[in-house]
mmCIF file of C-alpha atoms and ligand atoms in Angstrom:
data_model
loop_
_atom_site.group_PDB
_atom_site.id
_atom_site.type_symbol
_atom_site.label_atom_id
_atom_site.label_comp_id
_atom_site.label_asym_id
_atom_site.label_seq_id
_atom_site.Cartn_x
_atom_site.Cartn_y
_atom_site.Cartn_z
ATOM 1 C CA MET U 25 10.876 16.873 -16.733
ATOM 2 C CA SER U 26 11.879 17.876 -13.264
ATOM 3 C CA ILE U 27 9.894 15.688 -10.951
ATOM 4 C CA GLU U 28 9.861 18.007 -7.970
ATOM 5 C CA ALA U 29 11.295 16.737 -4.707
ATOM 6 C CA PHE U 30 8.595 15.154 -2.653
ATOM 7 C CA GLN U 31 7.927 16.850 0.639
ATOM 8 C CA THR U 32 7.938 14.768 3.731
ATOM 9 C CA VAL U 33 4.861 15.934 5.600
ATOM 10 C CA GLY U 34 1.351 14.609 5.111
ATOM 11 C CA ILE U 35 -0.415 11.394 5.946
ATOM 12 C CA ASP U 36 -1.952 8.820 3.621
ATOM 13 C CA ALA U 37 -5.523 9.587 4.583
ATOM 14 C CA SER U 38 -5.128 13.222 3.596
ATOM 15 C CA LEU U 39 -3.485 12.708 0.215
ATOM 16 C CA ALA U 40 -6.727 12.397 -1.756
ATOM 17 C CA ASP U 41 -8.111 15.488 0.012
ATOM 18 C CA ALA U 42 -4.934 17.441 -0.720
ATOM 19 C CA VAL U 43 -5.035 16.504 -4.415
ATOM 20 C CA LEU U 44 -8.705 17.429 -4.649
ATOM 21 C CA ALA U 45 -8.067 20.769 -2.961
ATOM 22 C CA ALA U 46 -5.202 21.529 -5.358
ATOM 23 C CA VAL U 47 -7.287 20.703 -8.436
ATOM 24 C CA GLN U 48 -10.227 22.712 -7.120
ATOM 25 C CA SER U 49 -7.930 25.658 -6.426
ATOM 26 C CA VAL U 50 -7.271 25.691 -10.175
ATOM 27 C CA LEU U 51 -10.660 24.747 -11.615
ATOM 28 C CA GLY U 52 -13.038 25.766 -8.859
ATOM 29 C CA PRO U 53 -15.825 23.443 -7.694
ATOM 30 C CA ALA U 54 -17.316 21.538 -10.642
ATOM 31 C CA GLN U 55 -21.128 21.576 -10.717
ATOM 32 C CA GLN U 56 -21.147 19.180 -13.674
ATOM 33 C CA ALA U 57 -18.679 16.507 -14.712
ATOM 34 C CA LEU U 58 -15.568 18.117 -16.176
ATOM 35 C CA PRO U 59 -14.221 15.844 -18.928
ATOM 36 C CA LEU U 60 -10.583 14.916 -19.258
ATOM 37 C CA HIS U 61 -10.378 16.600 -22.641
ATOM 38 C CA GLU U 62 -13.295 17.948 -24.597
ATOM 39 C CA PRO U 63 -13.228 19.304 -28.138
ATOM 40 C CA GLU U 64 -13.904 22.958 -28.807
ATOM 41 C CA PHE U 65 -15.470 24.234 -32.021
ATOM 42 C CA ALA U 66 -15.079 27.992 -31.905
ATOM 43 C CA GLY U 67 -13.728 28.699 -35.371
ATOM 44 C CA ARG U 68 -14.932 28.143 -38.925
ATOM 45 C CA GLU U 69 -15.984 24.512 -38.427
ATOM 46 C CA TRP U 70 -19.622 25.111 -39.427
ATOM 47 C CA ASP U 71 -18.641 27.054 -42.564
ATOM 48 C CA TYR U 72 -16.252 24.411 -43.833
ATOM 49 C CA VAL U 73 -18.475 21.426 -42.982
ATOM 50 C CA LYS U 74 -21.487 23.167 -44.548
ATOM 51 C CA ASP U 75 -19.411 23.757 -47.659
ATOM 52 C CA CYS U 76 -18.821 19.982 -47.942
ATOM 53 C CA ILE U 77 -22.554 19.301 -47.597
ATOM 54 C CA ASP U 78 -23.538 22.090 -49.997
ATOM 55 C CA THR U 79 -21.141 20.848 -52.658
ATOM 56 C CA GLY U 80 -21.713 17.137 -52.039
ATOM 57 C CA TRP U 81 -17.982 16.524 -51.438
ATOM 58 C CA VAL U 82 -18.261 14.676 -48.135
ATOM 59 C CA SER U 83 -16.317 11.521 -48.791
ATOM 60 C CA SER U 84 -12.795 10.414 -49.579
ATOM 61 C CA ALA U 85 -11.951 13.095 -52.140
ATOM 62 C CA GLY U 86 -12.282 16.851 -52.021
ATOM 63 C CA VAL U 87 -10.443 20.098 -51.530
ATOM 64 C CA TYR U 88 -10.393 19.968 -47.741
ATOM 65 C CA VAL U 89 -8.389 16.750 -47.672
ATOM 66 C CA ASP U 90 -5.655 18.355 -49.784
ATOM 67 C CA ARG U 91 -5.839 21.557 -47.786
ATOM 68 C CA PHE U 92 -5.723 19.736 -44.452
ATOM 69 C CA GLU U 93 -2.651 17.851 -45.599
ATOM 70 C CA SER U 94 -0.840 20.979 -46.702
ATOM 71 C CA ASP U 95 -1.868 22.789 -43.485
ATOM 72 C CA LEU U 96 -0.532 19.861 -41.461
ATOM 73 C CA ALA U 97 2.728 19.928 -43.385
ATOM 74 C CA ALA U 98 3.004 23.669 -42.704
ATOM 75 C CA VAL U 99 2.203 23.345 -38.995
ATOM 76 C CA THR U 100 4.554 20.415 -38.368
ATOM 77 C CA GLY U 101 7.279 21.199 -40.890
ATOM 78 C CA ALA U 102 6.956 17.692 -42.374
ATOM 79 C CA LYS U 103 7.525 17.609 -46.123
ATOM 80 C CA HIS U 104 4.610 15.217 -46.610
ATOM 81 C CA ALA U 105 1.440 14.713 -44.580
ATOM 82 C CA VAL U 106 -1.116 12.079 -45.567
ATOM 83 C CA ALA U 107 -4.498 12.272 -43.835
ATOM 84 C CA VAL U 108 -6.108 8.986 -42.805
ATOM 85 C CA VAL U 109 -9.140 7.755 -40.893
ATOM 86 C CA ASN U 110 -7.507 7.566 -37.466
ATOM 87 C CA GLY U 111 -4.215 7.461 -35.629
ATOM 88 C CA THR U 112 -4.264 3.665 -35.441
ATOM 89 C CA ALA U 113 -4.505 3.391 -39.242
ATOM 90 C CA ALA U 114 -1.665 5.927 -39.490
ATOM 91 C CA LEU U 115 0.482 3.722 -37.247
ATOM 92 C CA HIS U 116 -0.407 0.601 -39.221
ATOM 93 C CA LEU U 117 0.680 2.306 -42.442
ATOM 94 C CA ALA U 118 3.806 3.760 -40.820
ATOM 95 C CA LEU U 119 4.968 0.320 -39.750
ATOM 96 C CA LEU U 120 4.333 -1.154 -43.203
ATOM 97 C CA LEU U 121 6.125 1.817 -44.763
ATOM 98 C CA VAL U 122 9.303 1.231 -42.757
ATOM 99 C CA GLY U 123 9.281 -2.422 -43.800
ATOM 100 C CA VAL U 124 7.725 -4.319 -40.881
ATOM 101 C CA ARG U 125 6.761 -7.806 -42.076
ATOM 102 C CA PRO U 126 4.838 -10.722 -40.601
ATOM 103 C CA GLY U 127 6.953 -12.525 -38.029
ATOM 104 C CA ASP U 128 9.069 -9.465 -37.161
ATOM 105 C CA GLU U 129 9.283 -7.846 -33.751
ATOM 106 C CA VAL U 130 8.891 -4.113 -33.179
ATOM 107 C CA ILE U 131 10.103 -2.310 -30.058
ATOM 108 C CA VAL U 132 7.163 -0.501 -28.458
ATOM 109 C CA PRO U 133 6.857 1.201 -25.070
ATOM 110 C CA THR U 134 4.771 -0.787 -22.616
ATOM 111 C CA LEU U 135 3.456 2.557 -21.350
ATOM 112 C CA THR U 136 1.242 3.565 -24.258
ATOM 113 C CA PHE U 137 -2.300 3.407 -25.573
ATOM 114 C CA VAL U 138 -3.174 -0.022 -26.957
ATOM 115 C CA ALA U 139 -3.210 1.252 -30.569
ATOM 116 C CA THR U 140 0.602 1.368 -30.625
ATOM 117 C CA ALA U 141 0.870 -2.345 -29.906
ATOM 118 C CA ASN U 142 -2.179 -3.289 -31.969
ATOM 119 C CA ALA U 143 -0.756 -1.626 -35.086
ATOM 120 C CA VAL U 144 2.261 -3.925 -34.792
ATOM 121 C CA ALA U 145 -0.045 -6.939 -34.528
ATOM 122 C CA TYR U 146 -2.017 -5.762 -37.604
ATOM 123 C CA CYS U 147 1.247 -6.191 -39.565
ATOM 124 C CA GLY U 148 1.454 -9.802 -38.387
ATOM 125 C CA ALA U 149 4.395 -8.731 -36.228
ATOM 126 C CA VAL U 150 4.965 -8.987 -32.492
ATOM 127 C CA PRO U 151 5.384 -6.016 -30.135
ATOM 128 C CA HIS U 152 8.471 -6.176 -27.931
ATOM 129 C CA PHE U 153 7.958 -4.024 -24.865
ATOM 130 C CA ALA U 154 10.447 -1.523 -23.509
ATOM 131 C CA ASP U 155 10.503 0.572 -20.361
ATOM 132 C CA ALA U 156 9.950 4.302 -19.928
ATOM 133 C CA SER U 157 12.029 6.925 -18.148
ATOM 134 C CA PHE U 158 10.650 9.062 -15.327
ATOM 135 C CA ALA U 159 12.161 12.091 -17.042
ATOM 136 C CA THR U 160 9.931 11.915 -20.115
ATOM 137 C CA LEU U 161 7.382 9.111 -19.501
ATOM 138 C CA ALA U 162 8.553 7.867 -22.929
ATOM 139 C CA LEU U 163 11.149 5.259 -23.996
ATOM 140 C CA ASP U 164 14.346 5.330 -21.953
ATOM 141 C CA ALA U 165 16.976 5.634 -24.704
ATOM 142 C CA ASP U 166 19.963 4.448 -22.643
ATOM 143 C CA ARG U 167 18.188 1.364 -21.437
ATOM 144 C CA LEU U 168 16.885 0.671 -24.930
ATOM 145 C CA ASP U 169 20.461 0.802 -26.186
ATOM 146 C CA GLN U 170 21.633 -1.632 -23.494
ATOM 147 C CA HIS U 171 18.734 -3.948 -24.249
ATOM 148 C CA LEU U 172 19.387 -3.970 -27.988
ATOM 149 C CA ASN U 173 23.102 -4.584 -27.351
ATOM 150 C CA TYR U 174 22.101 -7.576 -25.256
ATOM 151 C CA ILE U 175 19.512 -9.187 -27.517
ATOM 152 C CA LEU U 176 20.564 -8.359 -31.076
ATOM 153 C CA GLU U 177 22.650 -10.425 -33.423
ATOM 154 C CA SER U 178 22.989 -10.073 -37.185
ATOM 155 C CA GLY U 179 21.610 -12.695 -39.517
ATOM 156 C CA GLY U 180 20.584 -12.728 -43.179
ATOM 157 C CA GLY U 181 21.094 -8.962 -43.424
ATOM 158 C CA ARG U 182 18.652 -8.345 -40.566
ATOM 159 C CA LYS U 183 18.915 -7.698 -36.841
ATOM 160 C CA ILE U 184 17.731 -10.790 -34.991
ATOM 161 C CA ASN U 185 16.512 -11.099 -31.421
ATOM 162 C CA ARG U 186 18.726 -14.007 -30.405
ATOM 163 C CA LEU U 187 16.281 -14.907 -27.623
ATOM 164 C CA THR U 188 13.318 -15.444 -29.954
ATOM 165 C CA GLY U 189 14.946 -15.862 -33.357
ATOM 166 C CA ARG U 190 12.724 -13.130 -34.813
ATOM 167 C CA PRO U 191 14.036 -10.056 -36.654
ATOM 168 C CA ILE U 192 13.554 -6.726 -34.896
ATOM 169 C CA ALA U 193 12.357 -4.463 -37.683
ATOM 170 C CA ALA U 194 11.713 -1.059 -36.078
ATOM 171 C CA VAL U 195 11.398 1.028 -32.935
ATOM 172 C CA VAL U 196 8.292 3.031 -32.049
ATOM 173 C CA VAL U 197 8.693 5.967 -29.692
ATOM 174 C CA MET U 198 5.560 7.619 -28.281
ATOM 175 C CA HIS U 199 5.390 11.185 -26.941
ATOM 176 C CA THR U 200 3.400 10.541 -23.786
ATOM 177 C CA PHE U 201 0.583 12.989 -22.987
ATOM 178 C CA GLY U 202 2.149 15.402 -25.495
ATOM 179 C CA HIS U 203 5.536 15.613 -23.740
ATOM 180 C CA PRO U 204 8.392 15.121 -26.198
ATOM 181 C CA ALA U 205 10.497 11.997 -25.709
ATOM 182 C CA GLU U 206 14.306 12.258 -25.482
ATOM 183 C CA ILE U 207 14.209 12.098 -29.222
ATOM 184 C CA GLU U 208 17.819 12.929 -30.076
ATOM 185 C CA LYS U 209 19.070 10.012 -27.996
ATOM 186 C CA VAL U 210 16.411 7.671 -29.362
ATOM 187 C CA ILE U 211 17.475 8.591 -32.899
ATOM 188 C CA GLU U 212 21.118 7.894 -32.013
ATOM 189 C CA VAL U 213 20.222 4.488 -30.595
ATOM 190 C CA CYS U 214 18.178 3.594 -33.675
ATOM 191 C CA ALA U 215 20.987 4.732 -35.972
ATOM 192 C CA ARG U 216 23.545 2.705 -33.985
ATOM 193 C CA HIS U 217 21.418 -0.407 -34.385
ATOM 194 C CA ASP U 218 20.397 0.407 -37.947
ATOM 195 C CA MET U 219 16.697 0.491 -37.135
ATOM 196 C CA PRO U 220 13.976 2.675 -38.588
ATOM 197 C CA LEU U 221 12.175 4.866 -36.071
ATOM 198 C CA VAL U 222 8.415 5.403 -36.103
ATOM 199 C CA GLU U 223 7.198 8.261 -33.935
ATOM 200 C CA ASP U 224 3.759 7.840 -32.462
ATOM 201 C CA ALA U 225 2.957 11.529 -32.037
ATOM 202 C CA ALA U 226 -0.788 10.866 -31.691
ATOM 203 C CA GLU U 227 -0.889 13.038 -28.559
ATOM 204 C CA ALA U 228 1.732 15.577 -29.546
ATOM 205 C CA LEU U 229 0.278 17.908 -32.163
ATOM 206 C CA GLY U 230 1.718 21.326 -31.279
ATOM 207 C CA SER U 231 4.613 19.885 -29.233
ATOM 208 C CA THR U 232 8.199 20.581 -30.217
ATOM 209 C CA TRP U 233 11.680 19.475 -29.200
ATOM 210 C CA ARG U 234 14.309 22.201 -29.727
ATOM 211 C CA GLY U 235 11.807 23.950 -31.960
ATOM 212 C CA ARG U 236 11.151 20.975 -34.220
ATOM 213 C CA HIS U 237 7.723 19.380 -34.251
ATOM 214 C CA CYS U 238 7.162 15.940 -32.757
ATOM 215 C CA GLY U 239 6.471 13.348 -35.432
ATOM 216 C CA THR U 240 9.064 14.781 -37.829
ATOM 217 C CA PHE U 241 12.207 13.147 -36.379
ATOM 218 C CA GLY U 242 11.567 9.509 -37.227
ATOM 219 C CA THR U 243 11.513 7.886 -40.644
ATOM 220 C CA VAL U 244 7.738 8.186 -40.313
ATOM 221 C CA GLY U 245 5.580 9.943 -37.709
ATOM 222 C CA THR U 246 1.892 9.643 -36.951
ATOM 223 C CA LEU U 247 -0.800 11.896 -35.490
ATOM 224 C CA SER U 248 -4.325 11.335 -34.172
ATOM 225 C CA PHE U 249 -7.301 13.676 -34.424
ATOM 226 C CA ASN U 250 -9.629 11.667 -32.234
ATOM 227 C CA GLY U 251 -12.259 13.688 -30.370
ATOM 228 C CA ASN U 252 -10.100 13.740 -27.235
ATOM 229 C CA LYS U 253 -7.007 15.170 -28.937
ATOM 230 C CA VAL U 254 -5.799 18.783 -29.105
ATOM 231 C CA VAL U 255 -7.284 19.120 -32.587
ATOM 232 C CA THR U 256 -10.079 16.851 -33.756
ATOM 233 C CA THR U 257 -11.593 15.764 -37.057
ATOM 234 C CA GLY U 258 -14.134 13.578 -35.267
ATOM 235 C CA GLY U 259 -11.918 10.629 -36.086
ATOM 236 C CA GLY U 260 -8.740 11.035 -38.045
ATOM 237 C CA GLY U 261 -5.013 10.678 -38.215
ATOM 238 C CA ALA U 262 -2.033 11.475 -40.382
ATOM 239 C CA VAL U 263 1.229 10.009 -41.574
ATOM 240 C CA LEU U 264 4.161 12.450 -41.602
ATOM 241 C CA THR U 265 7.407 11.966 -43.476
ATOM 242 C CA ASP U 266 10.134 13.900 -45.250
ATOM 243 C CA ASP U 267 10.731 11.043 -47.665
ATOM 244 C CA PRO U 268 8.851 11.620 -50.947
ATOM 245 C CA THR U 269 8.766 7.906 -51.801
ATOM 246 C CA ILE U 270 7.292 7.024 -48.403
ATOM 247 C CA GLY U 271 4.833 9.923 -48.710
ATOM 248 C CA GLU U 272 3.655 8.700 -52.116
ATOM 249 C CA ARG U 273 3.356 5.161 -50.867
ATOM 250 C CA ALA U 274 1.425 6.250 -47.782
ATOM 251 C CA LYS U 275 -1.139 7.900 -50.017
ATOM 252 C CA HIS U 276 -1.248 4.918 -52.369
ATOM 253 C CA LEU U 277 -1.698 2.348 -49.589
ATOM 254 C CA SER U 278 -4.331 4.486 -47.836
ATOM 255 C CA THR U 279 -6.401 4.766 -51.014
ATOM 256 C CA THR U 280 -6.819 1.025 -51.731
ATOM 257 C CA ALA U 281 -3.614 1.051 -53.838
ATOM 258 C CA LYS U 282 -5.682 2.319 -56.760
ATOM 259 C CA VAL U 283 -3.676 3.180 -59.836
ATOM 260 C CA ALA U 284 -4.563 6.690 -61.040
ATOM 261 C CA HIS U 285 -6.812 6.494 -64.100
ATOM 262 C CA PRO U 286 -9.882 8.497 -65.198
ATOM 263 C CA TRP U 287 -12.242 5.494 -65.028
ATOM 264 C CA LEU U 288 -10.444 2.196 -64.571
ATOM 265 C CA TYR U 289 -10.479 0.334 -61.234
ATOM 266 C CA MET U 290 -6.984 -1.025 -61.081
ATOM 267 C CA HIS U 291 -5.216 -1.840 -57.815
ATOM 268 C CA ASP U 292 -1.605 -2.922 -57.906
ATOM 269 C CA GLU U 293 -1.349 -4.375 -54.369
ATOM 270 C CA ILE U 294 -3.525 -4.963 -51.323
ATOM 271 C CA GLY U 295 -4.234 -1.457 -50.082
ATOM 272 C CA PHE U 296 -6.463 -0.048 -47.361
ATOM 273 C CA ASN U 297 -9.513 2.169 -47.291
ATOM 274 C CA TYR U 298 -7.833 4.511 -44.829
ATOM 275 C CA ARG U 299 -8.318 7.883 -46.566
ATOM 276 C CA LEU U 300 -9.748 10.653 -44.362
ATOM 277 C CA PRO U 301 -13.173 11.814 -45.660
ATOM 278 C CA ASN U 302 -13.419 15.398 -46.889
ATOM 279 C CA ILE U 303 -16.041 16.323 -44.284
ATOM 280 C CA ASN U 304 -13.682 15.289 -41.481
ATOM 281 C CA ALA U 305 -10.814 17.138 -43.122
ATOM 282 C CA ALA U 306 -13.012 20.263 -43.289
ATOM 283 C CA LEU U 307 -13.416 20.095 -39.525
ATOM 284 C CA GLY U 308 -9.674 19.601 -39.232
ATOM 285 C CA CYS U 309 -8.854 22.681 -41.318
ATOM 286 C CA ALA U 310 -10.959 24.854 -39.017
ATOM 287 C CA GLN U 311 -9.483 23.216 -35.924
ATOM 288 C CA LEU U 312 -5.893 23.665 -37.087
ATOM 289 C CA GLU U 313 -6.515 27.403 -37.445
ATOM 290 C CA GLN U 314 -7.052 27.430 -33.673
ATOM 291 C CA LEU U 315 -4.100 25.226 -32.715
ATOM 292 C CA PRO U 316 -1.844 28.056 -31.448
ATOM 293 C CA ARG U 317 -4.601 29.263 -29.134
ATOM 294 C CA PHE U 318 -5.426 25.737 -27.929
ATOM 295 C CA VAL U 319 -1.773 25.101 -27.087
ATOM 296 C CA ALA U 320 -1.327 28.491 -25.409
ATOM 297 C CA GLU U 321 -4.399 27.879 -23.253
ATOM 298 C CA LYS U 322 -3.328 24.367 -22.380
ATOM 299 C CA ARG U 323 0.100 25.613 -21.362
ATOM 300 C CA ARG U 324 -1.490 28.271 -19.127
ATOM 301 C CA LEU U 325 -3.630 25.610 -17.488
ATOM 302 C CA ALA U 326 -0.532 23.452 -16.955
ATOM 303 C CA GLU U 327 1.232 26.352 -15.285
ATOM 304 C CA ALA U 328 -1.688 26.807 -12.918
ATOM 305 C CA TYR U 329 -1.666 23.101 -11.999
ATOM 306 C CA ALA U 330 2.123 23.220 -11.522
ATOM 307 C CA THR U 331 1.765 26.106 -9.076
ATOM 308 C CA ALA U 332 -1.098 24.446 -7.225
ATOM 309 C CA PHE U 333 0.815 21.177 -6.784
ATOM 310 C CA ALA U 334 4.185 22.740 -5.927
ATOM 311 C CA SER U 335 3.387 22.710 -2.219
ATOM 312 C CA ILE U 336 1.509 19.400 -2.010
ATOM 313 C CA ALA U 337 3.400 16.710 -0.167
ATOM 314 C CA ARG U 338 4.048 13.371 -1.903
ATOM 315 C CA VAL U 339 2.695 14.542 -5.238
ATOM 316 C CA SER U 340 4.607 15.973 -8.169
ATOM 317 C CA PHE U 341 3.270 17.655 -11.256
ATOM 318 C CA VAL U 342 4.607 16.259 -14.531
ATOM 319 C CA HIS U 343 6.493 19.060 -16.297
ATOM 320 C CA GLU U 344 7.605 19.156 -19.907
ATOM 321 C CA PRO U 345 11.134 17.730 -20.346
ATOM 322 C CA PRO U 346 14.095 20.079 -20.912
ATOM 323 C CA ASP U 347 14.606 21.444 -24.434
ATOM 324 C CA SER U 348 10.963 20.879 -25.265
ATOM 325 C CA CYS U 349 7.732 22.765 -25.553
ATOM 326 C CA SER U 350 4.819 20.470 -24.740
ATOM 327 C CA ASN U 351 1.214 20.888 -25.758
ATOM 328 C CA TYR U 352 0.339 19.458 -22.307
ATOM 329 C CA TRP U 353 -2.311 17.334 -23.977
ATOM 330 C CA LEU U 354 -3.151 15.666 -20.676
ATOM 331 C CA ASN U 355 -1.896 17.170 -17.453
ATOM 332 C CA ALA U 356 -0.601 14.566 -15.047
ATOM 333 C CA ILE U 357 0.535 14.206 -11.481
ATOM 334 C CA LEU U 358 2.633 11.429 -9.986
ATOM 335 C CA LEU U 359 2.070 10.273 -6.448
ATOM 336 C CA ASP U 360 5.206 9.421 -4.501
ATOM 337 C CA SER U 361 6.719 6.236 -5.945
ATOM 338 C CA SER U 362 6.153 4.454 -2.619
ATOM 339 C CA GLU U 363 2.383 4.906 -2.890
ATOM 340 C CA SER U 364 0.155 1.920 -3.533
ATOM 341 C CA LEU U 365 -2.363 1.232 -6.261
ATOM 342 C CA ALA U 366 -5.039 1.552 -3.575
ATOM 343 C CA MET U 367 -3.873 5.095 -2.831
ATOM 344 C CA ARG U 368 -3.991 5.997 -6.526
ATOM 345 C CA ASP U 369 -7.507 4.602 -6.733
ATOM 346 C CA SER U 370 -8.612 6.508 -3.658
ATOM 347 C CA VAL U 371 -7.363 9.756 -5.242
ATOM 348 C CA LEU U 372 -9.166 8.836 -8.471
ATOM 349 C CA GLU U 373 -12.360 8.151 -6.550
ATOM 350 C CA ARG U 374 -12.097 11.431 -4.688
ATOM 351 C CA LEU U 375 -11.603 13.464 -7.878
ATOM 352 C CA ASN U 376 -14.255 11.677 -9.923
ATOM 353 C CA GLY U 377 -16.646 11.908 -6.999
ATOM 354 C CA ALA U 378 -16.231 15.678 -7.129
ATOM 355 C CA ASN U 379 -17.144 15.795 -10.844
ATOM 356 C CA LEU U 380 -13.510 16.058 -11.915
ATOM 357 C CA MET U 381 -12.741 13.444 -14.522
ATOM 358 C CA ALA U 382 -9.383 11.989 -13.610
ATOM 359 C CA ARG U 383 -7.891 8.842 -15.084
ATOM 360 C CA PRO U 384 -4.961 6.524 -14.433
ATOM 361 C CA ALA U 385 -2.317 5.834 -17.053
ATOM 362 C CA TRP U 386 -3.126 2.993 -19.450
ATOM 363 C CA THR U 387 -2.857 -0.558 -18.180
ATOM 364 C CA LEU U 388 0.612 -1.497 -19.396
ATOM 365 C CA MET U 389 0.712 -3.379 -22.681
ATOM 366 C CA HIS U 390 2.564 -6.384 -21.258
ATOM 367 C CA ARG U 391 -0.326 -6.979 -18.859
ATOM 368 C CA LEU U 392 -3.029 -7.016 -21.562
ATOM 369 C CA ALA U 393 -4.419 -10.425 -22.517
ATOM 370 C CA PRO U 394 -3.267 -10.314 -26.169
ATOM 371 C CA TYR U 395 0.277 -9.395 -25.175
ATOM 372 C CA VAL U 396 1.025 -11.227 -21.923
ATOM 373 C CA SER U 397 3.483 -13.525 -23.622
ATOM 374 C CA ALA U 398 5.036 -10.934 -25.930
ATOM 375 C CA PRO U 399 8.801 -10.394 -25.600
ATOM 376 C CA ARG U 400 9.987 -7.564 -23.354
ATOM 377 C CA MET U 401 12.779 -6.057 -21.343
ATOM 378 C CA ALA U 402 13.333 -8.000 -18.136
ATOM 379 C CA ASP U 403 12.853 -4.830 -16.084
ATOM 380 C CA LEU U 404 9.788 -2.691 -16.793
ATOM 381 C CA SER U 405 9.683 -1.275 -13.295
ATOM 382 C CA VAL U 406 9.685 2.418 -14.222
ATOM 383 C CA SER U 407 6.560 1.952 -16.334
ATOM 384 C CA GLU U 408 5.053 -0.129 -13.537
ATOM 385 C CA THR U 409 5.668 2.658 -11.027
ATOM 386 C CA ILE U 410 4.182 5.223 -13.400
ATOM 387 C CA GLU U 411 1.172 2.980 -13.954
ATOM 388 C CA ARG U 412 0.698 2.700 -10.180
ATOM 389 C CA THR U 413 1.120 6.400 -9.378
ATOM 390 C CA LEU U 414 0.087 8.548 -12.349
ATOM 391 C CA ILE U 415 -3.185 10.444 -12.553
ATOM 392 C CA ASN U 416 -4.359 12.540 -15.496
ATOM 393 C CA LEU U 417 -6.373 15.675 -14.736
ATOM 394 C CA PRO U 418 -8.985 17.638 -16.707
ATOM 395 C CA SER U 419 -7.072 19.356 -19.503
ATOM 396 C CA SER U 420 -9.490 21.003 -21.955
ATOM 397 C CA PRO U 421 -8.196 24.317 -23.308
ATOM 398 C CA ARG U 422 -11.350 26.126 -22.205
ATOM 399 C CA LEU U 423 -10.478 25.489 -18.562
ATOM 400 C CA ALA U 424 -7.665 28.037 -18.882
ATOM 401 C CA ARG U 425 -10.195 30.770 -19.575
ATOM 402 C CA SER U 426 -11.737 30.585 -16.124
ATOM 403 C CA LEU U 427 -8.403 30.685 -14.303
ATOM 404 C CA ALA U 428 -7.980 33.434 -11.772
HETATM 405 C C1 PLP S 15 -0.401 7.078 -28.112
HETATM 406 C C2 PLP S 15 -1.547 6.863 -29.051
HETATM 407 N N1 PLP S 15 -1.335 6.163 -30.167
HETATM 408 C C3 PLP S 15 -2.314 5.945 -31.049
HETATM 409 C C4 PLP S 15 -3.573 6.435 -30.832
HETATM 410 C C5 PLP S 15 -4.635 6.051 -31.802
HETATM 411 O O1 PLP S 15 -5.282 7.105 -32.370
HETATM 412 P P1 PLP S 15 -6.807 6.923 -32.870
HETATM 413 O O2 PLP S 15 -7.659 6.888 -31.650
HETATM 414 O O3 PLP S 15 -7.012 8.143 -33.705
HETATM 415 O O4 PLP S 15 -6.860 5.671 -33.661
HETATM 416 C C6 PLP S 15 -3.841 7.192 -29.687
HETATM 417 C C7 PLP S 15 -5.136 7.816 -29.386
HETATM 418 O O5 PLP S 15 -6.183 7.531 -29.397
HETATM 419 C C8 PLP S 15 -2.808 7.401 -28.759
HETATM 420 O O6 PLP S 15 -3.010 8.077 -27.634
#
């Protein structure tokens, strides 16, 4: 992502005004609050949902679940897609599927939504926070490599964090705001350290790196279909994998580990009730039919923001990284790295006050109460700068349709 060179003119007091003017030059004045990302139901949603109600197949079995899974596999190129109740459940399963056990540590970016870290905790494991790169807003592969070289030692056939004595069982990379991470390098680092990679592609449906879909590079990938995502099922998620054994096991674990039988209730391990209901999958099937249009519109909107911010001093628009095609799930700007939290908040106030829903990045995971004493890289300063300077802008696909 080329963070454009910051221009030197402009004064602090005018920055919020300049940002507001740039956003309004794209979206026009907002009479009503413009959400960050709203769902759009312009396809066959009613038909498919009505079909579920008419036939009575609304719950955890039905044709739409199977169809949604095969549509997802077709769209992403994953060999297996297993639909679940949300992206957090998908992450929980993904971590179990790559072998995360209680007492392990899992490398997680500190710049992420809380679900990424929580899913690690649900396994009884401990998140170990790593820094981001400015180029992608995702894990910095080189620094991850250095960090693993520094902390890892082998023991009992596992890779041990010599500083805590706990095994490090996996790495989770997250494609921030839909922008692909430097995935090839992350894969290399994981391979060098013999670590499974889980890709949290919750935000990246429709995003590709060198033509390959996000979520299909790691041992397991996950998606979210929350109401704020590019495609929604109300609530929903999916596990993606090319490994047939992992695919089978994902389905088994998400369906209470029930052994297939015409009438017997037999469960061969502790499973989860994580299966996506048919009525949600029906919505998803109709939404997926519109994915190419959603992504095209979101990319047009991103282009308009990029143009509007190109001449604004001390602000840079966040572009997709090289070699990638982003869905631009949430458009973002970065204030100059010297700007304060107070300046970010004054820009946020200015935008929200003008009915434009703008949000900061997530509070970093290592600052959250449950994770303040979790292990981490000594230097998380890139994430801290991003946290202090990043602002997400309204990004619904429909906004592209009123562009000049
Ligand atoms: C990066 C990331 N991971 C995981 C999730 C969890 O997805 P869900 O809300 O569907 O549980 C989300 C979104 O909400 C997310 O943005």
